[in-house]
PDB file of C-alpha atoms in Angstrom:
ATOM      1  CA  MET A   1     -42.140   7.863  20.120  1.00  0.00           C
ATOM      2  CA  PRO A   2     -39.472   8.760  17.500  1.00  0.00           C
ATOM      3  CA  GLU A   3     -35.933   7.732  18.263  1.00  0.00           C
ATOM      4  CA  LYS A   4     -33.660  10.643  19.150  1.00  0.00           C
ATOM      5  CA  SER A   5     -30.763  11.170  16.739  1.00  0.00           C
ATOM      6  CA  THR A   6     -27.407  10.355  18.254  1.00  0.00           C
ATOM      7  CA  SER A   7     -25.324  11.402  15.252  1.00  0.00           C
ATOM      8  CA  THR A   8     -21.967  12.845  16.087  1.00  0.00           C
ATOM      9  CA  ARG A   9     -19.119  14.573  14.325  1.00  0.00           C
ATOM     10  CA  ALA A  10     -15.855  12.870  13.505  1.00  0.00           C
ATOM     11  CA  VAL A  11     -12.446  13.704  12.192  1.00  0.00           C
ATOM     12  CA  PHE A  12     -11.186  10.975   9.882  1.00  0.00           C
ATOM     13  CA  LEU A  13      -7.396  10.864   9.794  1.00  0.00           C
ATOM     14  CA  ASP A  14      -5.131   9.193   7.313  1.00  0.00           C
ATOM     15  CA  ARG A  15      -2.236   7.536   9.139  1.00  0.00           C
ATOM     16  CA  ASP A  16       1.068   7.853   7.263  1.00  0.00           C
ATOM     17  CA  GLY A  17       1.908  11.505   6.643  1.00  0.00           C
ATOM     18  CA  VAL A  18      -0.806  12.801   8.998  1.00  0.00           C
ATOM     19  CA  ILE A  19      -0.283  11.033  12.334  1.00  0.00           C
ATOM     20  CA  ASN A  20       3.181   9.657  11.712  1.00  0.00           C
ATOM     21  CA  ARG A  21       6.097  10.544   9.512  1.00  0.00           C
ATOM     22  CA  ALA A  22       5.900   8.703   6.196  1.00  0.00           C
ATOM     23  CA  LEU A  23       9.133   7.300   4.863  1.00  0.00           C
ATOM     24  CA  GLU A  24       9.979   9.101   1.638  1.00  0.00           C
ATOM     25  CA  HIS A  25      11.785   7.784  -1.428  1.00  0.00           C
ATOM     26  CA  ASP A  26      11.908   9.841  -4.643  1.00  0.00           C
ATOM     27  CA  GLU A  27       9.346  12.308  -3.198  1.00  0.00           C
ATOM     28  CA  LYS A  28       6.823   9.494  -2.640  1.00  0.00           C
ATOM     29  CA  PRO A  29       5.540   8.435   0.795  1.00  0.00           C
ATOM     30  CA  TYR A  30       5.802   4.904   2.179  1.00  0.00           C
ATOM     31  CA  PRO A  31       4.583   3.376   5.457  1.00  0.00           C
ATOM     32  CA  PRO A  32       6.909   2.428   8.298  1.00  0.00           C
ATOM     33  CA  ARG A  33       8.115  -1.177   7.957  1.00  0.00           C
ATOM     34  CA  ASN A  34       8.168  -1.821  11.708  1.00  0.00           C
ATOM     35  CA  LEU A  35       7.358  -0.228  15.054  1.00  0.00           C
ATOM     36  CA  ALA A  36      10.849   1.302  15.345  1.00  0.00           C
ATOM     37  CA  GLU A  37      10.184   3.345  12.167  1.00  0.00           C
ATOM     38  CA  PHE A  38       6.779   4.556  13.422  1.00  0.00           C
ATOM     39  CA  GLU A  39       7.344   8.169  14.516  1.00  0.00           C
ATOM     40  CA  ILE A  40       4.333  10.247  15.562  1.00  0.00           C
ATOM     41  CA  TYR A  41       4.682  13.881  14.526  1.00  0.00           C
ATOM     42  CA  PRO A  42       5.309  16.111  17.591  1.00  0.00           C
ATOM     43  CA  GLU A  43       2.128  18.202  17.122  1.00  0.00           C
ATOM     44  CA  VAL A  44      -0.219  15.219  16.788  1.00  0.00           C
ATOM     45  CA  PRO A  45      -0.922  14.332  20.459  1.00  0.00           C
ATOM     46  CA  ALA A  46      -1.999  17.894  21.343  1.00  0.00           C
ATOM     47  CA  ALA A  47      -4.046  18.282  18.135  1.00  0.00           C
ATOM     48  CA  CYS A  48      -5.863  14.988  18.765  1.00  0.00           C
ATOM     49  CA  ALA A  49      -6.503  15.926  22.396  1.00  0.00           C
ATOM     50  CA  LYS A  50      -8.042  19.272  21.370  1.00  0.00           C
ATOM     51  CA  LEU A  51     -10.322  17.622  18.807  1.00  0.00           C
ATOM     52  CA  LYS A  52     -11.356  14.925  21.298  1.00  0.00           C
ATOM     53  CA  THR A  53     -12.058  17.520  24.017  1.00  0.00           C
ATOM     54  CA  ALA A  54     -14.247  19.395  21.526  1.00  0.00           C
ATOM     55  CA  GLY A  55     -16.381  16.271  21.132  1.00  0.00           C
ATOM     56  CA  PHE A  56     -15.145  14.838  17.842  1.00  0.00           C
ATOM     57  CA  LEU A  57     -14.692  11.122  17.361  1.00  0.00           C
ATOM     58  CA  LEU A  58     -11.257  10.374  15.929  1.00  0.00           C
ATOM     59  CA  VAL A  59     -11.193   7.653  13.294  1.00  0.00           C
ATOM     60  CA  VAL A  60      -8.048   6.615  11.463  1.00  0.00           C
ATOM     61  CA  ALA A  61      -8.764   5.470   7.885  1.00  0.00           C
ATOM     62  CA  THR A  62      -5.662   4.009   6.265  1.00  0.00           C
ATOM     63  CA  ASN A  63      -4.809   2.076   3.120  1.00  0.00           C
ATOM     64  CA  GLN A  64      -2.090  -0.475   3.850  1.00  0.00           C
ATOM     65  CA  PRO A  65      -1.637  -2.090   0.426  1.00  0.00           C
ATOM     66  CA  ASP A  66       1.779  -3.574   1.238  1.00  0.00           C
ATOM     67  CA  VAL A  67      -0.024  -6.235   3.299  1.00  0.00           C
ATOM     68  CA  GLY A  68      -2.136  -7.198   0.275  1.00  0.00           C
ATOM     69  CA  ARG A  69       1.004  -7.202  -1.872  1.00  0.00           C
ATOM     70  CA  GLY A  70       2.754  -9.541   0.560  1.00  0.00           C
ATOM     71  CA  THR A  71       5.601  -7.125   1.350  1.00  0.00           C
ATOM     72  CA  LEU A  72       4.490  -6.222   4.894  1.00  0.00           C
ATOM     73  CA  ASP A  73       3.141  -8.521   7.587  1.00  0.00           C
ATOM     74  CA  GLN A  74      -0.361  -7.659   8.835  1.00  0.00           C
ATOM     75  CA  ALA A  75       0.790  -8.386  12.402  1.00  0.00           C
ATOM     76  CA  ILE A  76       3.289  -5.494  12.140  1.00  0.00           C
ATOM     77  CA  VAL A  77       0.516  -3.115  11.044  1.00  0.00           C
ATOM     78  CA  GLU A  78      -1.637  -4.290  13.944  1.00  0.00           C
ATOM     79  CA  ARG A  79       1.251  -3.742  16.411  1.00  0.00           C
ATOM     80  CA  ILE A  80       1.732  -0.227  15.043  1.00  0.00           C
ATOM     81  CA  HIS A  81      -1.997   0.464  15.477  1.00  0.00           C
ATOM     82  CA  ALA A  82      -2.015  -0.894  19.036  1.00  0.00           C
ATOM     83  CA  HIS A  83       0.931   1.378  19.857  1.00  0.00           C
ATOM     84  CA  MET A  84      -0.738   4.378  18.162  1.00  0.00           C
ATOM     85  CA  THR A  85      -4.063   3.896  19.972  1.00  0.00           C
ATOM     86  CA  ALA A  86      -2.257   3.521  23.302  1.00  0.00           C
ATOM     87  CA  LEU A  87      -0.663   6.953  22.779  1.00  0.00           C
ATOM     88  CA  LEU A  88      -3.509   8.864  21.114  1.00  0.00           C
ATOM     89  CA  PRO A  89      -7.261   9.193  21.853  1.00  0.00           C
ATOM     90  CA  ILE A  90      -8.271   7.331  18.676  1.00  0.00           C
ATOM     91  CA  ASP A  91     -11.801   5.891  18.772  1.00  0.00           C
ATOM     92  CA  ARG A  92     -11.461   3.512  15.849  1.00  0.00           C
ATOM     93  CA  VAL A  93      -8.979   2.362  13.224  1.00  0.00           C
ATOM     94  CA  GLU A  94     -10.275   1.398   9.779  1.00  0.00           C
ATOM     95  CA  VAL A  95      -7.739  -0.393   7.589  1.00  0.00           C
ATOM     96  CA  CYS A  96      -7.917  -1.491   3.974  1.00  0.00           C
ATOM     97  CA  TYR A  97      -5.364  -4.119   2.972  1.00  0.00           C
ATOM     98  CA  ASP A  98      -6.271  -4.211  -0.746  1.00  0.00           C
ATOM     99  CA  ALA A  99      -3.133  -4.431  -2.876  1.00  0.00           C
ATOM    100  CA  GLY A 100      -4.197  -1.940  -5.532  1.00  0.00           C
ATOM    101  CA  LEU A 101      -1.978  -2.061  -8.625  1.00  0.00           C
ATOM    102  CA  GLY A 102      -4.950  -2.859 -10.850  1.00  0.00           C
ATOM    103  CA  GLN A 103      -6.095  -5.825  -8.765  1.00  0.00           C
ATOM    104  CA  PRO A 104      -9.792  -6.017  -7.890  1.00  0.00           C
ATOM    105  CA  GLU A 105     -10.522  -3.658  -5.026  1.00  0.00           C
ATOM    106  CA  SER A 106     -13.256  -3.576  -2.445  1.00  0.00           C
ATOM    107  CA  ASP A 107     -15.130  -0.405  -1.567  1.00  0.00           C
ATOM    108  CA  CYS A 108     -12.716   0.241   1.315  1.00  0.00           C
ATOM    109  CA  ARG A 109      -9.630   1.293  -0.632  1.00  0.00           C
ATOM    110  CA  LYS A 110      -9.357   5.076  -0.733  1.00  0.00           C
ATOM    111  CA  PRO A 111     -10.337   7.047  -2.784  1.00  0.00           C
ATOM    112  CA  LYS A 112     -13.499   4.932  -2.380  1.00  0.00           C
ATOM    113  CA  PRO A 113     -15.351   5.960   0.802  1.00  0.00           C
ATOM    114  CA  GLY A 114     -16.078   2.495   2.233  1.00  0.00           C
ATOM    115  CA  MET A 115     -14.025   2.858   5.416  1.00  0.00           C
ATOM    116  CA  LEU A 116     -15.679   6.201   6.236  1.00  0.00           C
ATOM    117  CA  LEU A 117     -19.156   4.925   5.390  1.00  0.00           C
ATOM    118  CA  ARG A 118     -18.732   1.806   7.552  1.00  0.00           C
ATOM    119  CA  ALA A 119     -17.471   3.816  10.535  1.00  0.00           C
ATOM    120  CA  ALA A 120     -20.259   6.371  10.054  1.00  0.00           C
ATOM    121  CA  HIS A 121     -22.918   3.658  10.037  1.00  0.00           C
ATOM    122  CA  GLU A 122     -21.553   1.817  13.059  1.00  0.00           C
ATOM    123  CA  LEU A 123     -20.702   4.895  15.138  1.00  0.00           C
ATOM    124  CA  LYS A 124     -23.679   7.048  14.022  1.00  0.00           C
ATOM    125  CA  ILE A 125     -21.440   9.728  12.527  1.00  0.00           C
ATOM    126  CA  ASP A 126     -22.926  12.654  10.627  1.00  0.00           C
ATOM    127  CA  LEU A 127     -20.620  12.761   7.598  1.00  0.00           C
ATOM    128  CA  ALA A 128     -21.804  16.228   6.522  1.00  0.00           C
ATOM    129  CA  GLN A 129     -20.540  17.572   9.877  1.00  0.00           C
ATOM    130  CA  SER A 130     -17.295  15.602   9.715  1.00  0.00           C
ATOM    131  CA  TRP A 131     -13.832  16.076   8.262  1.00  0.00           C
ATOM    132  CA  MET A 132     -11.290  13.980   6.356  1.00  0.00           C
ATOM    133  CA  VAL A 133      -7.644  14.966   6.887  1.00  0.00           C
ATOM    134  CA  GLY A 134      -5.026  13.463   4.610  1.00  0.00           C
ATOM    135  CA  ASP A 135      -1.763  14.024   2.811  1.00  0.00           C
ATOM    136  CA  ARG A 136      -2.584  12.407  -0.547  1.00  0.00           C
ATOM    137  CA  TRP A 137      -5.107  12.879  -3.329  1.00  0.00           C
ATOM    138  CA  ARG A 138      -6.822   9.598  -2.364  1.00  0.00           C
ATOM    139  CA  ASP A 139      -7.671  11.042   1.067  1.00  0.00           C
ATOM    140  CA  VAL A 140      -9.180  14.218  -0.364  1.00  0.00           C
ATOM    141  CA  ASP A 141     -11.211  12.306  -2.946  1.00  0.00           C
ATOM    142  CA  CYS A 142     -12.388   9.830  -0.288  1.00  0.00           C
ATOM    143  CA  GLY A 143     -13.561  12.651   1.958  1.00  0.00           C
ATOM    144  CA  HIS A 144     -15.449  14.281  -0.911  1.00  0.00           C
ATOM    145  CA  ALA A 145     -17.049  10.939  -1.876  1.00  0.00           C
ATOM    146  CA  ALA A 146     -18.214  10.416   1.712  1.00  0.00           C
ATOM    147  CA  GLY A 147     -19.641  13.935   1.972  1.00  0.00           C
ATOM    148  CA  CYS A 148     -17.073  15.262   4.464  1.00  0.00           C
ATOM    149  CA  LYS A 149     -15.191  18.517   4.462  1.00  0.00           C
ATOM    150  CA  THR A 150     -11.565  17.913   3.484  1.00  0.00           C
ATOM    151  CA  ILE A 151      -8.196  19.159   4.668  1.00  0.00           C
ATOM    152  CA  PHE A 152      -5.045  18.400   2.717  1.00  0.00           C
ATOM    153  CA  ILE A 153      -1.730  18.323   4.581  1.00  0.00           C
ATOM    154  CA  ASP A 154       0.805  19.320   1.939  1.00  0.00           C
ATOM    155  CA  ARG A 155       3.969  17.309   2.513  1.00  0.00           C
ATOM    156  CA  GLY A 156       5.419  18.234  -0.888  1.00  0.00           C
ATOM    157  CA  TYR A 157       5.076  14.794  -2.498  1.00  0.00           C
ATOM    158  CA  ALA A 158       5.488  14.484  -6.262  1.00  0.00           C
ATOM    159  CA  GLU A 159       1.774  13.797  -6.678  1.00  0.00           C
ATOM    160  CA  GLU A 160      -1.071  15.874  -8.112  1.00  0.00           C
ATOM    161  CA  LEU A 161      -4.397  16.381  -6.371  1.00  0.00           C
ATOM    162  CA  GLN A 162      -7.423  15.185  -8.335  1.00  0.00           C
ATOM    163  CA  GLN A 163      -9.993  17.325  -6.486  1.00  0.00           C
ATOM    164  CA  LYS A 164      -9.573  20.575  -4.597  1.00  0.00           C
ATOM    165  CA  PRO A 165      -9.605  20.193  -0.799  1.00  0.00           C
ATOM    166  CA  ASP A 166     -11.606  22.608   1.332  1.00  0.00           C
ATOM    167  CA  PHE A 167      -8.379  23.646   3.085  1.00  0.00           C
ATOM    168  CA  THR A 168      -4.634  23.071   2.682  1.00  0.00           C
ATOM    169  CA  VAL A 169      -2.321  23.118   5.711  1.00  0.00           C
ATOM    170  CA  LYS A 170       1.183  22.108   6.791  1.00  0.00           C
ATOM    171  CA  ASN A 171       0.321  19.732   9.656  1.00  0.00           C
ATOM    172  CA  LEU A 172      -2.396  18.309  11.908  1.00  0.00           C
ATOM    173  CA  ALA A 173      -2.124  21.193  14.386  1.00  0.00           C
ATOM    174  CA  GLU A 174      -3.166  23.644  11.651  1.00  0.00           C
ATOM    175  CA  ALA A 175      -5.922  21.266  10.532  1.00  0.00           C
ATOM    176  CA  ALA A 176      -7.264  21.033  14.096  1.00  0.00           C
ATOM    177  CA  GLU A 177      -7.387  24.831  14.390  1.00  0.00           C
ATOM    178  CA  ILE A 178      -9.460  25.069  11.192  1.00  0.00           C
ATOM    179  CA  ILE A 179     -11.823  22.332  12.378  1.00  0.00           C
ATOM    180  CA  LEU A 180     -12.248  23.881  15.809  1.00  0.00           C
ATOM    181  CA  SER A 181     -12.820  27.373  14.403  1.00  0.00           C
ATOM    182  CA  SER A 182     -15.431  25.999  11.961  1.00  0.00           C
ATOM    183  CA  ARG A 183     -17.642  24.349  14.594  1.00  0.00           C
ATOM    184  CA  GLY A 184     -21.211  25.487  14.376  1.00  0.00           C
ATOM    185  CA  LYS A 185     -20.738  27.124  10.989  1.00  0.00           C
TER     186      LYS A 185
END
């Protein structure tokens, strides 16, 4: 007897600039350095709840290169993630600690799709029916590489997109409305 497909839809979320306020210097985003600097955007809890109620898995996929560069302690990132998952209905957090800056990278560092592919394999996610929401070109390119639809949250950073997202919005609430209105299409 053939095995029944249990594939599900997911919304992959970048962390800094999507879930929480990124720290900005010279129009470039940076992660919070500690839990006190971690500020969830006001619209995020309701947007996540709506997506979860609609049956989407919520998977955070975040590059945290400062850990690989030795300028941020991994324990701080893990504390931030524990706090975030206690407040939001996140199903999984995928983190890539690769330093970047020309150093050898694994397949997990966005724009490579490794974090999305791993979560999809382990959670039986249908990537073609899933979404990647991010605030940087790496997020959009990662979503495209994984075969997801993409939503770019434009925070006005001094950074060019490499590929065109499917949608551009101002925040996660707007992204959630697009996702929810696109179900079944």
